[in-house]
Short mmCIF file of C-alpha atoms in Angstrom, two decimals:
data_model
loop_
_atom_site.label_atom_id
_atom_site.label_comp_id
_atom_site.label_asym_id
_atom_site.label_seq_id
_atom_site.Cartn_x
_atom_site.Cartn_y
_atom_site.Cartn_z
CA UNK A 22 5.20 -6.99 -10.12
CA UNK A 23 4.44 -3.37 -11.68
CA UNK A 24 5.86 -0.35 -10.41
CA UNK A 25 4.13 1.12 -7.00
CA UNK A 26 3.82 4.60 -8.11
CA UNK A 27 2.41 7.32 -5.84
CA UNK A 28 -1.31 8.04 -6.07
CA UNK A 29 -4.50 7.18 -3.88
CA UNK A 30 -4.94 3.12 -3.75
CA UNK A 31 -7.91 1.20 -2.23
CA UNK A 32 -7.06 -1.78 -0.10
CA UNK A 33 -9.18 -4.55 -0.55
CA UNK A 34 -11.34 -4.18 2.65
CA UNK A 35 -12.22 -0.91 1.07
CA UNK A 36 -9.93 1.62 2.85
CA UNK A 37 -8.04 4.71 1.14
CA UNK A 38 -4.56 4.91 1.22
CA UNK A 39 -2.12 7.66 -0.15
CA UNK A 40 0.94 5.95 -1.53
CA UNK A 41 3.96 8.87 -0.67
CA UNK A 42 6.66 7.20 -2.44
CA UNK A 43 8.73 4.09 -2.59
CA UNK A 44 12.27 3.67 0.08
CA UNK A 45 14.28 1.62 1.28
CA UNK A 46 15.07 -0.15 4.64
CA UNK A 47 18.55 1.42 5.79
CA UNK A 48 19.79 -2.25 7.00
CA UNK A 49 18.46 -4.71 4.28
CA UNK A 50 18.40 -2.12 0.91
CA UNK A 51 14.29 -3.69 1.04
CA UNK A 52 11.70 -1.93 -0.79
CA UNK A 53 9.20 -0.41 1.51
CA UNK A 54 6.33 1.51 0.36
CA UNK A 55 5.66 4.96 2.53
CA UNK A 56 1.86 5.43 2.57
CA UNK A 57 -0.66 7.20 5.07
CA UNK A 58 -4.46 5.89 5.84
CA UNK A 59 -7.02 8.55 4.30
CA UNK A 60 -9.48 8.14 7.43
CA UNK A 61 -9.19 7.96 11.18
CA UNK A 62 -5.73 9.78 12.76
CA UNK A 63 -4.75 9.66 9.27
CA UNK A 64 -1.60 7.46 10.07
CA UNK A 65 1.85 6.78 8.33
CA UNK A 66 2.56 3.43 7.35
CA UNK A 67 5.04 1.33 5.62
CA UNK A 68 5.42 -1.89 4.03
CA UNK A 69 7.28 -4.42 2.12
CA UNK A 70 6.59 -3.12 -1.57
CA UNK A 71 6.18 -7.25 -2.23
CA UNK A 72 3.97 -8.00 0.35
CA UNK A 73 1.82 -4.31 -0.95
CA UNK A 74 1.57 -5.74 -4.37
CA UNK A 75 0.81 -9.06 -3.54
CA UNK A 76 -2.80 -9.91 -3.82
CA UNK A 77 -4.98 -11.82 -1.39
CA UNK A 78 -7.98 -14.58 -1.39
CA UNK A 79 -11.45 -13.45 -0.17
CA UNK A 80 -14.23 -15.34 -0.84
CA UNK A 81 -12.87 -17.56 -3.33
CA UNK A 82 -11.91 -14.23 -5.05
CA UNK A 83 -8.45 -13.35 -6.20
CA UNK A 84 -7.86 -9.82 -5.50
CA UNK A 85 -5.19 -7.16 -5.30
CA UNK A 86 -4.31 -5.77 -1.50
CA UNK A 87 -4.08 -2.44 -2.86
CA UNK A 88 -5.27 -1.27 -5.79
CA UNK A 89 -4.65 2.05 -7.68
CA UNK A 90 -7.17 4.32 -7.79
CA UNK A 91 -5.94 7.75 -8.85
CA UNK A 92 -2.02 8.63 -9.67
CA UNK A 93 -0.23 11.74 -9.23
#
């Protein structure tokens, strides 16, 4: 898995996201990945880093569920 680094990624059903940073859950030490939606109410989200880096099937397409776009 590479490094989630913060930046502007694209999820795969087109969506920006702005990656704030990488932390960790206070109980389990997990990686979660801090990131807020770039449209609508512009909400914050987080999520495994694993599961974010994973990629998914559409189509009979392997893709990436979030994809960098732009770094910072």
């Amino acid at each position: 898995m590479s490094a989630i680094i913060p930046g502007i990624y694209r999820h795969y059903k087109g969506n920006l996201y702005e990656v704030i940073g990488v932390a960790r859950h206070s109980e389990t030490e997990e990686e979660q990945v801090v990131y807020r939606a770039l449209y609508g109410n512009y909400g914050l989200w987080v999520r495994p880093s694993a599961m974010f880096a994973e990629t998914v099937s559409l189509n009979g397409e392997t893709l990436p569920r979030f994809c960098l776009v732009q770094a910072f």
